[in-house]
Tab-separated table of C-alpha atoms and ligand atoms in Angstrom:
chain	number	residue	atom	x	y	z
A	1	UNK	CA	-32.556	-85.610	153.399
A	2	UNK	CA	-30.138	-84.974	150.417
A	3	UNK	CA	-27.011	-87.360	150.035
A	4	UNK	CA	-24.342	-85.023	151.149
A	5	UNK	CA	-20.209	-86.553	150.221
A	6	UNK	CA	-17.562	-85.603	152.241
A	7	UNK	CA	-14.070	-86.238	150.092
A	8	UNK	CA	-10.985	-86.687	152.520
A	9	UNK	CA	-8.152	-88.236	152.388
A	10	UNK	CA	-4.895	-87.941	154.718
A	11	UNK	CA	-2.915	-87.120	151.874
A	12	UNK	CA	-4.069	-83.550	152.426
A	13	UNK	CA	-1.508	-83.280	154.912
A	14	UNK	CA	1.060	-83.276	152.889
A	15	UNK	CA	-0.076	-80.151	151.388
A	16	UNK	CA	2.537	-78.468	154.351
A	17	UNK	CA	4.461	-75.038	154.231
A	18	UNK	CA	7.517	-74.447	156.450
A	19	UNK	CA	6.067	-73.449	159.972
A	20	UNK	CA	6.229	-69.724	159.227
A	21	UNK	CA	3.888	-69.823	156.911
A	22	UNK	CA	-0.273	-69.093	157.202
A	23	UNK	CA	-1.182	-71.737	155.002
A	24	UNK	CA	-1.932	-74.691	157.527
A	25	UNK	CA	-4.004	-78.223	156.856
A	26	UNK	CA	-4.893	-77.735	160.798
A	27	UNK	CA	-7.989	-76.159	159.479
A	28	UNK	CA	-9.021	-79.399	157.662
A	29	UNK	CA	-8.294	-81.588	160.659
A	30	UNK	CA	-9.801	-79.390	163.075
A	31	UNK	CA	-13.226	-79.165	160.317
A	32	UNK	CA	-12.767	-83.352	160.180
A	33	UNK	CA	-12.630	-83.481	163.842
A	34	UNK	CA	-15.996	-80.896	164.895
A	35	UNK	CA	-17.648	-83.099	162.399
A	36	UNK	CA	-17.065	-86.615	164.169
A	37	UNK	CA	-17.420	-85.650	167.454
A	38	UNK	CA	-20.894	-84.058	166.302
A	39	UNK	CA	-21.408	-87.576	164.287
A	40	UNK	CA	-22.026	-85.844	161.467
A	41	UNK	CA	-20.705	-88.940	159.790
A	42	UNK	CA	-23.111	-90.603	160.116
A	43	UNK	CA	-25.598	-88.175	157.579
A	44	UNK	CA	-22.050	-87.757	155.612
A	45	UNK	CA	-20.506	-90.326	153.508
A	46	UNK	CA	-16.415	-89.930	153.554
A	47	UNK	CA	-15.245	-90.804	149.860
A	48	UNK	CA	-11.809	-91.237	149.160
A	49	UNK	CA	-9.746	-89.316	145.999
A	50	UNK	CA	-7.341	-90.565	144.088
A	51	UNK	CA	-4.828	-88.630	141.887
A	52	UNK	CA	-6.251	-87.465	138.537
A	53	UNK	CA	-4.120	-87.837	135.358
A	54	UNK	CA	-2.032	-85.603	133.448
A	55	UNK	CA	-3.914	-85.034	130.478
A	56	UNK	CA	-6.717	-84.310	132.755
A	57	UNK	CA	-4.268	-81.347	134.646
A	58	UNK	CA	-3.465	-80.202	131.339
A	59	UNK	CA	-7.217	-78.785	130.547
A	60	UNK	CA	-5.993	-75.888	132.498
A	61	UNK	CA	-2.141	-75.960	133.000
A	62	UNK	CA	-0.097	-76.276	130.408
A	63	UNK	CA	2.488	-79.137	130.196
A	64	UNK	CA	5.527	-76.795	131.235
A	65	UNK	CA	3.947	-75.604	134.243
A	66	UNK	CA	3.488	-79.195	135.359
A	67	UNK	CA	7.228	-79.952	134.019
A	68	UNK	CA	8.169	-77.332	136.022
A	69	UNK	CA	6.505	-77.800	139.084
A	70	UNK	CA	7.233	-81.712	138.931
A	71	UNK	CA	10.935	-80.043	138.770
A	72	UNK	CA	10.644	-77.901	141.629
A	73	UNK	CA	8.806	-80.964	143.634
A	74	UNK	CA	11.875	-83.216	143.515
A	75	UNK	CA	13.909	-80.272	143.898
A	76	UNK	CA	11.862	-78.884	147.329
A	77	UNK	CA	13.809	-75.053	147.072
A	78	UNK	CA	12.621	-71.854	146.429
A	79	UNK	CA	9.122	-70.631	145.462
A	80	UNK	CA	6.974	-71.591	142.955
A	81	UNK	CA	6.110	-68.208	142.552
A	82	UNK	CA	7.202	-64.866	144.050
A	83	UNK	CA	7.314	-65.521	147.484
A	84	UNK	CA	4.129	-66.683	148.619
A	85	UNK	CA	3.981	-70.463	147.591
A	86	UNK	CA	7.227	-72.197	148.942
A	87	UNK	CA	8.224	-75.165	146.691
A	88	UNK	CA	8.906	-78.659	149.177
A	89	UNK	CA	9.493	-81.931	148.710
A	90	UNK	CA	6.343	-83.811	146.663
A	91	UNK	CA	4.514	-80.471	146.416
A	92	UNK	CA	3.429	-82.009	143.308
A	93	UNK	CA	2.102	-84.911	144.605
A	94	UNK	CA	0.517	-82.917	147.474
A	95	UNK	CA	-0.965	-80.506	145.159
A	96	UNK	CA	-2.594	-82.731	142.714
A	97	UNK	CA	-4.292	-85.206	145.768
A	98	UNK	CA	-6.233	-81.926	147.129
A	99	UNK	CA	-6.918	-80.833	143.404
A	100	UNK	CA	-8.511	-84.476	142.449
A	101	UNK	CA	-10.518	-84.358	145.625
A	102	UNK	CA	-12.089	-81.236	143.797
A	103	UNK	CA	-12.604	-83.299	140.246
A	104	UNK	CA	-13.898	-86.564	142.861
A	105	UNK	CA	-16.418	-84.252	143.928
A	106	UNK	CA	-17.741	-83.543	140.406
A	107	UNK	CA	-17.421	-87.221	139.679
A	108	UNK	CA	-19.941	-87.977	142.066
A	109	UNK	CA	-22.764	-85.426	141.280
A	110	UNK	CA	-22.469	-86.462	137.645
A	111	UNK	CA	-22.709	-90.171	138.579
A	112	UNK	CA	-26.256	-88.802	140.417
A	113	UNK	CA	-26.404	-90.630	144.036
A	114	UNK	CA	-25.222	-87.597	145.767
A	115	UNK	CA	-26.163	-84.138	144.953
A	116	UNK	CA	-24.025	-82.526	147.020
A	117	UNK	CA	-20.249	-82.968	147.454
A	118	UNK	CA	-17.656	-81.136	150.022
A	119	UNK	CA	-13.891	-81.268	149.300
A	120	UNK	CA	-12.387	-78.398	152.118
A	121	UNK	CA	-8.909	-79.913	150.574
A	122	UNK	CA	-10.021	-77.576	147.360
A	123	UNK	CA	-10.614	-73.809	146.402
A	124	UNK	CA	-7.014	-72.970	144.578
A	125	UNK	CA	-8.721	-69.788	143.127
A	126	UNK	CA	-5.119	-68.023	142.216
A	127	UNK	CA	-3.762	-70.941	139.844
A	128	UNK	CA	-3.060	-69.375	136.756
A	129	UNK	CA	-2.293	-71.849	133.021
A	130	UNK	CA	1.261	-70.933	133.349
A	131	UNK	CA	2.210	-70.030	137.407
A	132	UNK	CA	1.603	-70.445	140.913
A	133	UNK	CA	0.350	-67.841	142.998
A	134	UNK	CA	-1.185	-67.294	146.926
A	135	UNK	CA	-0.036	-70.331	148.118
A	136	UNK	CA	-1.872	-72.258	144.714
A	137	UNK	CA	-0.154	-74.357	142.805
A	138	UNK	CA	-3.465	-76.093	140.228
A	139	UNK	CA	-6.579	-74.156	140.059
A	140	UNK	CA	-9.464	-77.200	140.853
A	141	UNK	CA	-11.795	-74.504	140.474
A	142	UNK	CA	-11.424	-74.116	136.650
A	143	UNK	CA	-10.792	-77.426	136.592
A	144	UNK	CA	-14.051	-78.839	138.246
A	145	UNK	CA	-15.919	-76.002	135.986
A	146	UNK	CA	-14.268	-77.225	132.673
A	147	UNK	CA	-15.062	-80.966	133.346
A	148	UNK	CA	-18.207	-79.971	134.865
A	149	UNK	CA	-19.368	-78.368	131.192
A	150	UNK	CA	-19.477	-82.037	129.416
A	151	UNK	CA	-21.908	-83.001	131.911
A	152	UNK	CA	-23.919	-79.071	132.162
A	153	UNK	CA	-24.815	-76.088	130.189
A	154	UNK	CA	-24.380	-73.643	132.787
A	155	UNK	CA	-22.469	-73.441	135.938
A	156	UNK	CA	-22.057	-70.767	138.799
A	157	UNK	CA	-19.300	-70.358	140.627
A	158	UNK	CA	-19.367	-68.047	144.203
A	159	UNK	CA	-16.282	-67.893	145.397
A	160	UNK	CA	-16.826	-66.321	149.473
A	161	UNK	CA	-13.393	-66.412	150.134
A	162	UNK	CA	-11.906	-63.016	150.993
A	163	UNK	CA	-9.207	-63.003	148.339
A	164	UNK	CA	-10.152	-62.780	144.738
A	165	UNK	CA	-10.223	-65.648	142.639
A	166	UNK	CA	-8.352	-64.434	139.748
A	167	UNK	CA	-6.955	-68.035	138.411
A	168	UNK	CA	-10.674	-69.180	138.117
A	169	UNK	CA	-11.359	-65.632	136.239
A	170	UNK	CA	-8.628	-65.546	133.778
A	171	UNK	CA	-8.696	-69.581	132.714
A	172	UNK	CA	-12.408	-69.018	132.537
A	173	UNK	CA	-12.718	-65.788	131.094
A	174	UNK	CA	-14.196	-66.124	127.631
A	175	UNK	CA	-16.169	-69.020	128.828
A	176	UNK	CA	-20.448	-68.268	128.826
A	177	UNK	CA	-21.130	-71.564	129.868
A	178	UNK	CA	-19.776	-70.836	133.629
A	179	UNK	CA	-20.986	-68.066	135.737
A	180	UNK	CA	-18.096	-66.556	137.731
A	181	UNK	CA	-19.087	-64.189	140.717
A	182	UNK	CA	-16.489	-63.249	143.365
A	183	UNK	CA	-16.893	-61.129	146.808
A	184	UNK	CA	-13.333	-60.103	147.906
A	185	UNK	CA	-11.666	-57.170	149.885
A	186	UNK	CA	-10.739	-54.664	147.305
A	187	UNK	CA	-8.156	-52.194	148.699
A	188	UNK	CA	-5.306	-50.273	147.491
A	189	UNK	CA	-1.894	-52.481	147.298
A	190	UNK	CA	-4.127	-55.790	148.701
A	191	UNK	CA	-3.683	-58.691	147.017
A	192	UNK	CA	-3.722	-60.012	143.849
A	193	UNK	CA	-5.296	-56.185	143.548
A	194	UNK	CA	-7.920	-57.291	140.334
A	195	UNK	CA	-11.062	-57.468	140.915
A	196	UNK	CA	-12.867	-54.190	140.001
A	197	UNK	CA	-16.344	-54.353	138.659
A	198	UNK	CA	-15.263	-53.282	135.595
A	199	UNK	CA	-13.524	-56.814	134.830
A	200	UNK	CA	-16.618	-58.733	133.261
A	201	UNK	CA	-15.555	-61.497	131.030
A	202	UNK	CA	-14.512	-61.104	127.178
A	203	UNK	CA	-15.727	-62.213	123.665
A	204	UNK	CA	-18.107	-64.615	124.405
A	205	UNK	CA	-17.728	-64.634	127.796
A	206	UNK	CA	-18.860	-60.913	127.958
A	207	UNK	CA	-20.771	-60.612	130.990
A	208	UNK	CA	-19.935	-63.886	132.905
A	209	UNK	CA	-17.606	-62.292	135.062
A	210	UNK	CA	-19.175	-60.615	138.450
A	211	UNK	CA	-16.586	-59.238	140.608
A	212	UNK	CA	-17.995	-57.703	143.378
A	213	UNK	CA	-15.079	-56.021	145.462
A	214	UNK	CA	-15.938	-54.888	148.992
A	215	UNK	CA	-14.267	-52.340	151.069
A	216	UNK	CA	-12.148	-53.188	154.578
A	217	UNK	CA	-14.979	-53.281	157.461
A	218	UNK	CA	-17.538	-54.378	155.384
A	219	UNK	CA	-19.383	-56.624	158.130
A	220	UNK	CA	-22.269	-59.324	157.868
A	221	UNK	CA	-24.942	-56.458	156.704
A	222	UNK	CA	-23.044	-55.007	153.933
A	223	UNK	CA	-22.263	-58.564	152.957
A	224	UNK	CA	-25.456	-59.856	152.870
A	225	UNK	CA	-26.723	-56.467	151.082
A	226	UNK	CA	-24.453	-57.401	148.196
A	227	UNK	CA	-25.340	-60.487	148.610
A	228	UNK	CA	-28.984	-60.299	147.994
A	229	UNK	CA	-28.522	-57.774	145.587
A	230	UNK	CA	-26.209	-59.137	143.215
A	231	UNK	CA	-25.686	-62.712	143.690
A	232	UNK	CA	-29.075	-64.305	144.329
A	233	UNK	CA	-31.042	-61.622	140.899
A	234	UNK	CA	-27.897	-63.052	139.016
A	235	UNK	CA	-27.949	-66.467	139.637
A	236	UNK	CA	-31.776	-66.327	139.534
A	237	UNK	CA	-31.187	-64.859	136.110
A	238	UNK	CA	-28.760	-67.767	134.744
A	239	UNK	CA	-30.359	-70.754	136.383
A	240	UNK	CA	-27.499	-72.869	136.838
A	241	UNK	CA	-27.615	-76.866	136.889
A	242	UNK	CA	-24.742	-76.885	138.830
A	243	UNK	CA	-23.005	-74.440	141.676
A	244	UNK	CA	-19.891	-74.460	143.026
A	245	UNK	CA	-19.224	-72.331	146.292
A	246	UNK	CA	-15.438	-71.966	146.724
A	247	UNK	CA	-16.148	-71.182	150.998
A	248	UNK	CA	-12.659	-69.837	152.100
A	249	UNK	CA	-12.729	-68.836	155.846
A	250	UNK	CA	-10.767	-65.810	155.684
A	251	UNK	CA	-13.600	-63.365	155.066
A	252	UNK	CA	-13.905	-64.056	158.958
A	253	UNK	CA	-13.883	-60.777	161.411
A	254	UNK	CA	-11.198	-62.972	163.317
A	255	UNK	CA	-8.742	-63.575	159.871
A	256	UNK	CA	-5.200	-62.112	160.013
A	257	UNK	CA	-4.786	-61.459	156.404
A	258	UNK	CA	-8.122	-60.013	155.345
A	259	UNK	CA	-10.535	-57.601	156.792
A	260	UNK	CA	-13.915	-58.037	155.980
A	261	UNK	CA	-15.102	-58.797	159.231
A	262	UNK	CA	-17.844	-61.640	158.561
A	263	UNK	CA	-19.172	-63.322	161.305
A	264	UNK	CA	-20.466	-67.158	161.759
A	265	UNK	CA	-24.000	-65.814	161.271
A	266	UNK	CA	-23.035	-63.956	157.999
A	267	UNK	CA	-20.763	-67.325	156.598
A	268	UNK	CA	-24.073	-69.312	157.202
A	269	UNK	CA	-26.427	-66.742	155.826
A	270	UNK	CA	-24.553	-66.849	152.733
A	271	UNK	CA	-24.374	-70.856	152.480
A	272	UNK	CA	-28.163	-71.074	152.938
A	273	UNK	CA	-28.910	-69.022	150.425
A	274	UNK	CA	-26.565	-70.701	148.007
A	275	UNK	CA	-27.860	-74.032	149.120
A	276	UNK	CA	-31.361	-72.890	148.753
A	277	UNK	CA	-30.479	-71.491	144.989
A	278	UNK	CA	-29.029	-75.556	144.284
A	279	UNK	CA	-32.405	-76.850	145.332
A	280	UNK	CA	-34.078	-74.541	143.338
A	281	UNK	CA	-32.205	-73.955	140.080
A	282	UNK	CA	-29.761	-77.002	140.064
A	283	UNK	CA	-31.513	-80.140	141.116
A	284	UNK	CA	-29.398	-79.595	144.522
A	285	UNK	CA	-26.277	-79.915	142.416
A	286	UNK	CA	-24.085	-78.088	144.931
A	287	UNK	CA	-20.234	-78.075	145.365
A	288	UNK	CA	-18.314	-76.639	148.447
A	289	UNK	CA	-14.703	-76.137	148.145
A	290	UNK	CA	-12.626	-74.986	150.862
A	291	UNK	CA	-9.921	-71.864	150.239
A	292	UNK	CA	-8.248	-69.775	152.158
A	293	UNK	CA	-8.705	-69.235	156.373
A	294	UNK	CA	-5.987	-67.943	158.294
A	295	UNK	CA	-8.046	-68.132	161.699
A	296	UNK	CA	-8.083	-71.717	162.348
A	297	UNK	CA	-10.563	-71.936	164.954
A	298	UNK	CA	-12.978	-69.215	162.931
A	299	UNK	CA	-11.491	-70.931	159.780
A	300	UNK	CA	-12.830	-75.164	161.490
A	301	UNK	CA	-15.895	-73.771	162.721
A	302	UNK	CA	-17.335	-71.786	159.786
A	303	UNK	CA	-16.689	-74.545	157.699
A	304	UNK	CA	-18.597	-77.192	160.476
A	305	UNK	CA	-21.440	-75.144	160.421
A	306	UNK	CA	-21.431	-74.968	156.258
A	307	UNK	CA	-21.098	-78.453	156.051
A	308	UNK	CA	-24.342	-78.980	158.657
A	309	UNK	CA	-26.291	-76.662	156.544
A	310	UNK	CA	-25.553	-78.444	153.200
A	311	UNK	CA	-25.783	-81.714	154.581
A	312	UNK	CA	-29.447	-80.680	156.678
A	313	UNK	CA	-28.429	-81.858	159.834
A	314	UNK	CA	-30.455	-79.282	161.537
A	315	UNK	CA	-28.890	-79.919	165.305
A	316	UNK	CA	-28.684	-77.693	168.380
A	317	UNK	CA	-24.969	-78.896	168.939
A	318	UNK	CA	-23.630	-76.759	165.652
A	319	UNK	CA	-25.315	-73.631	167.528
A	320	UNK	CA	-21.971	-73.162	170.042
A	321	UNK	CA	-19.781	-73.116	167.619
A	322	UNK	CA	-21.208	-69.682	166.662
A	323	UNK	CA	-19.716	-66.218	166.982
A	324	UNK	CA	-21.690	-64.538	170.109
A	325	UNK	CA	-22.270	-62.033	167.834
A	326	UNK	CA	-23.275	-60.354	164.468
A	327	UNK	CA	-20.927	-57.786	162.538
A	328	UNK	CA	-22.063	-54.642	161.199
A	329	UNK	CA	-20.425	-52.144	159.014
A	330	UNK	CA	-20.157	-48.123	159.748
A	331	UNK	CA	-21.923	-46.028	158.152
A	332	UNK	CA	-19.302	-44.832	155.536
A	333	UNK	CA	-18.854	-48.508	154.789
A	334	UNK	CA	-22.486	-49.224	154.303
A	335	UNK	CA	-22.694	-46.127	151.690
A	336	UNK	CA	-19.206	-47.063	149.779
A	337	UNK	CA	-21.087	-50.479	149.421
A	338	UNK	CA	-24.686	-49.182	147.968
A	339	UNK	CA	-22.399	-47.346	145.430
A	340	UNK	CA	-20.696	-50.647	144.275
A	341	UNK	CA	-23.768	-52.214	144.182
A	342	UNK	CA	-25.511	-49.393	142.387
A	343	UNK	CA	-22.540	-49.209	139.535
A	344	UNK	CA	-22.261	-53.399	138.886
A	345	UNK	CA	-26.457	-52.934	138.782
A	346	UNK	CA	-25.457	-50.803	135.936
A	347	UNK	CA	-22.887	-53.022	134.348
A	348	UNK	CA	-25.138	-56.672	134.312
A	349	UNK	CA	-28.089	-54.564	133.659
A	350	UNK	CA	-29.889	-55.813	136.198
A	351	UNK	CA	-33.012	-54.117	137.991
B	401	V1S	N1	-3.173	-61.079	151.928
B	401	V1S	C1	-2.175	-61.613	152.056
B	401	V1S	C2	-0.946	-62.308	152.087
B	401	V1S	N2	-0.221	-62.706	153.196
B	401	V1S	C3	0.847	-63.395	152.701
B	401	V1S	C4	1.874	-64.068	153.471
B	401	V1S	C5	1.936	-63.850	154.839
B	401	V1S	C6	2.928	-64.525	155.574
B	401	V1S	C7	3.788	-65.374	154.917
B	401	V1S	F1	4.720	-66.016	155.609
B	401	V1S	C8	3.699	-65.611	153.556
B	401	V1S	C9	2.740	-64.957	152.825
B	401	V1S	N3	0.786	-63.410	151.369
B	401	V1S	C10	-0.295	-62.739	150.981
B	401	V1S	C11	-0.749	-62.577	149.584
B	401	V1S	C12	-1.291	-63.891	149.030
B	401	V1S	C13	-2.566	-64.290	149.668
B	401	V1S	C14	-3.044	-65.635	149.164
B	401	V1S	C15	-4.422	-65.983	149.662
B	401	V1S	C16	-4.829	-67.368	149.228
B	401	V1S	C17	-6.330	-67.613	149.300
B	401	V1S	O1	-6.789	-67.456	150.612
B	401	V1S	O2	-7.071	-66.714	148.526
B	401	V1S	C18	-6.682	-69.013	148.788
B	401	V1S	C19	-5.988	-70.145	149.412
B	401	V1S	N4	0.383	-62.133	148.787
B	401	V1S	C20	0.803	-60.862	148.769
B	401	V1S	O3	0.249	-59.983	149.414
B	401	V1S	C21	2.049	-60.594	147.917
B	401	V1S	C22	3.271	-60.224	148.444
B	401	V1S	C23	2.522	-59.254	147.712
B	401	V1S	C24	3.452	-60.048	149.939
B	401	V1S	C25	3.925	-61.350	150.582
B	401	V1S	N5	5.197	-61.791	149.952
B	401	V1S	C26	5.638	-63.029	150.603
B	401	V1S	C27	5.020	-62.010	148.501
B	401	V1S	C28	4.536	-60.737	147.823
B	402	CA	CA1	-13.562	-64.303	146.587
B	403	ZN	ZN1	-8.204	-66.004	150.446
C-alpha cells in the first residue's frame, strides 16, 4: 500500500459562478462524498491547504495580473476575461485556496511520507502570466511544475482533460525540464482552438511540448490507441521523477461541452497506466489534479474511481459506479486518429 493524500478544504466552495454557469464545486462534493461513504478515508489521509504567498503566485503571474484580479475580487463585476470567467466577490481568495491545494500537494511528495497526492480543487490549465481564461483565474499546473523543478530534474505533465491546457503550455514552453503532453478535442472554432501537433515547445524547450489533438467521437479505443502510442513510448523515453495528471472529467461521453465520448472504463484505463508509469519511472511520485467536468455525476464518479486506483483500494464497491458500457469510435474516426498518431510519430521521432 502506497500513502495516498487527499487535500480538501471547504474553502473550495467558494470557488462559485452565478447559477448559469457550468463551472460547479458540486463535482468536488459529490467526489468527497462517494469517497466516505465507500470509507475510502480510511486508506486516504485528508490534508488541509492553506493559502500560498504572493511571491510564490508571482513565479507564474505577474504582479499586475494579481493587482488586477485582487481589484476585480473586491469589486465582484464583470469578467476576468472575455466572458467565460465571471469576476465575484473574493474570487481572489477563492482562487488562490484551490491553487495552494495544488502547491500542498507538491509539498507533501517532496517532504517523502506520501508519494501520491490528489487535489480535485486543482487543474487551472488555461491561466495564462498576464489573463484569465475558461473559467481559470492561476494556473497551479505551471505552478506545481515550476516549484516541483527545485526538488526534480524532469517532470511530466498529462493533462486528460478534454480542453487543451494552453496556460500550462505557454508559461512552460521553453522549459526541458517538464514534459508537457495534452489529449484534447481539436475541432474547428472549439475552444481555446491551439493545440495542433505542430506546437512542440521552443528554444530549449524544443520538443517538450506533445499536443495530441483528437477528433469529436473519438471513444475509449481511439483514446487508448493514442494513448499507448504516444504517451506511455514518450514518457518511457523521459523517465520522469515526478508526474502530474491534470484528470478533468469532461472528456466523458456524458459531458455537455466536449465530445470525446470517454467512458468510465477508458478514464480508468488511462489512470492505471499513468499510475503504473509513477511506480515505475518516478518512485510513485504521482499528482492528480482535478479540471474541468461539466457532467457532474460522470464528472464525481470518474474521479472516485481515479482516486481508488491511485490510492490501491482494489474494492468491488467502486465497480457500480461504472458506465455499463465501453465507447468506441467509427471507423472514419479511428483512421483520422492513426493519421495523427502517424504525423506526431514523425515530429518526436519516435518509433
Ligand atoms: N467548450 C466550451 C465552453 N463553454 C462555455 C460556457 C458555457 C456556458 C456558460 F454559461 C459560460 C461559458 N465556455 C466555453 C469555452 C471555455 C471552456 C473552458 C474549459 C475549462 C476546462 O475544462 O478546460 C478547465 C477547467 N469558451 C469558449 O468557447 C469561448 C467563447 C468562445 C464562448 C463562450 N463565451 C461565454 C465566451 C467566448
Ligand atoms: Ca487536455
Ligand atoms: Zn476542460
Amino acid at each position: 500500500m502506497h500513502k495516498t493524500a487527499f487535500i480538501w478544504t471547504d474553502e473550495y466552495y467558494n470557488y462559485s459562478f452565478p447559477d448559469y454557469h457550468p463551472f460547479k464545486s458540486l463535482r468536488e462534493s459529490m467526489t468527497k462524498r462517494l469517497l466516505e461513504e465507500r470509507s475510502a478515508f480510511h486508506f486516504i489521509t485528508l490534508i488541509e491547504p492553506k493559502p500560498i504567498s504572493e511571491e510564490v503566485l508571482q513565479l507564474v503571474h505577474s504582479k499586475e495580473y494579481i493587482e488586477f484580479v485582487k481589484y476585480k475580487s473586491k469589486e465582484g463585476q464583470g469578467y476576468l476575461d472575455d466572458g467565460d470567467t465571471p469576476a465575484f466577490k473574493g474570487i481572489y481568495e477563492a482562487a488562490l485556496i484551490r491553487i495552494s491545494g495544488s502547491v500542498k500537494a507538491l509539498e507533501l511528495i517532496k517532504g517523502g511520507e506520501f508519494n501520491h497526492a490528489i487535489n480535485i480543487g486543482g487543474g487551472f490549465h488555461h491561466a495564462k502570466r498576464n489573463r484569465a481564461a475558461g473559467f481559470c483565474v492561476f494556473n497551479d499546473v505551471a505552478l506545481v511544475a515550476k516549484l516541483g523543478e527545485n526538488s526534480f530534474s524532469k517532470i511530466a505533465i498529462v493533462d486528460i482533460d478534454g480542453h487543451h491546457a494552453d496556460g500550462t503550455q505557454e508559461l512552460l514552453i521553453d522549459d526541458d525540464k517538464v514534459l508537457k503532453i495534452s489529449l484534447h478535442m481539436f475541432h474547428p472554432n472549439f475552444f481555446p482552438g491551439s493545440g495542433d501537433v505542430n506546437e512542440i515547445g521552443v528554444g530549449k524547450g524544443e520538443g517538450y511540448t506533445i499536443n495530441i489533438p483528437l477528433p469529436p467521437g473519438t471513444g475509449d479505443d481511439g483514446y487508448l490507441l493514442a494513448f499507448d502510442e504516444i504517451v506511455i513510448p514518450v514518457i518511457e523515453r523521459y523517465k520522469p521523477e515526478l508526474i502530474i495528471l491534470i484528470t478533468g472529467g469532461d472528456s466523458h461521453f456524458n459531458d455537455p461541452l466536449v465530445e470525446l465520448k470517454l467512458s468510465t472504463h477508458g478514464y480508468l484505463d488511462v489512470v492505471a497506466k499513468v499510475h503504473h508509469l509513477a511506480h515505475k519511472y518516478s518512485s510513485g511520485r504521482l499528482i492528480m489534479l482535478g479540471g474541468g467536468g461539466y457532467n457532474y455525476d460522470a464528472t464525481a464518479r470518474i474521479w472516485t474511481i481515479s482516486i481508488a486506483e491511485i490510492a490501491g483500494i482494489y474494492d468491488l464497491e467502486y465497480e457500480t459506479l461504472h458506465d455499463p458500457f465501453s465507447t468506441k469510435s467509427s471507423k472514419f474516426v479511428m483512421e483520422k486518429i492513426r493519421s495523427t498518431i502517424d504525423r506526431i510519430k514523425k515530429i518526436h521521432s519516435l518509433n
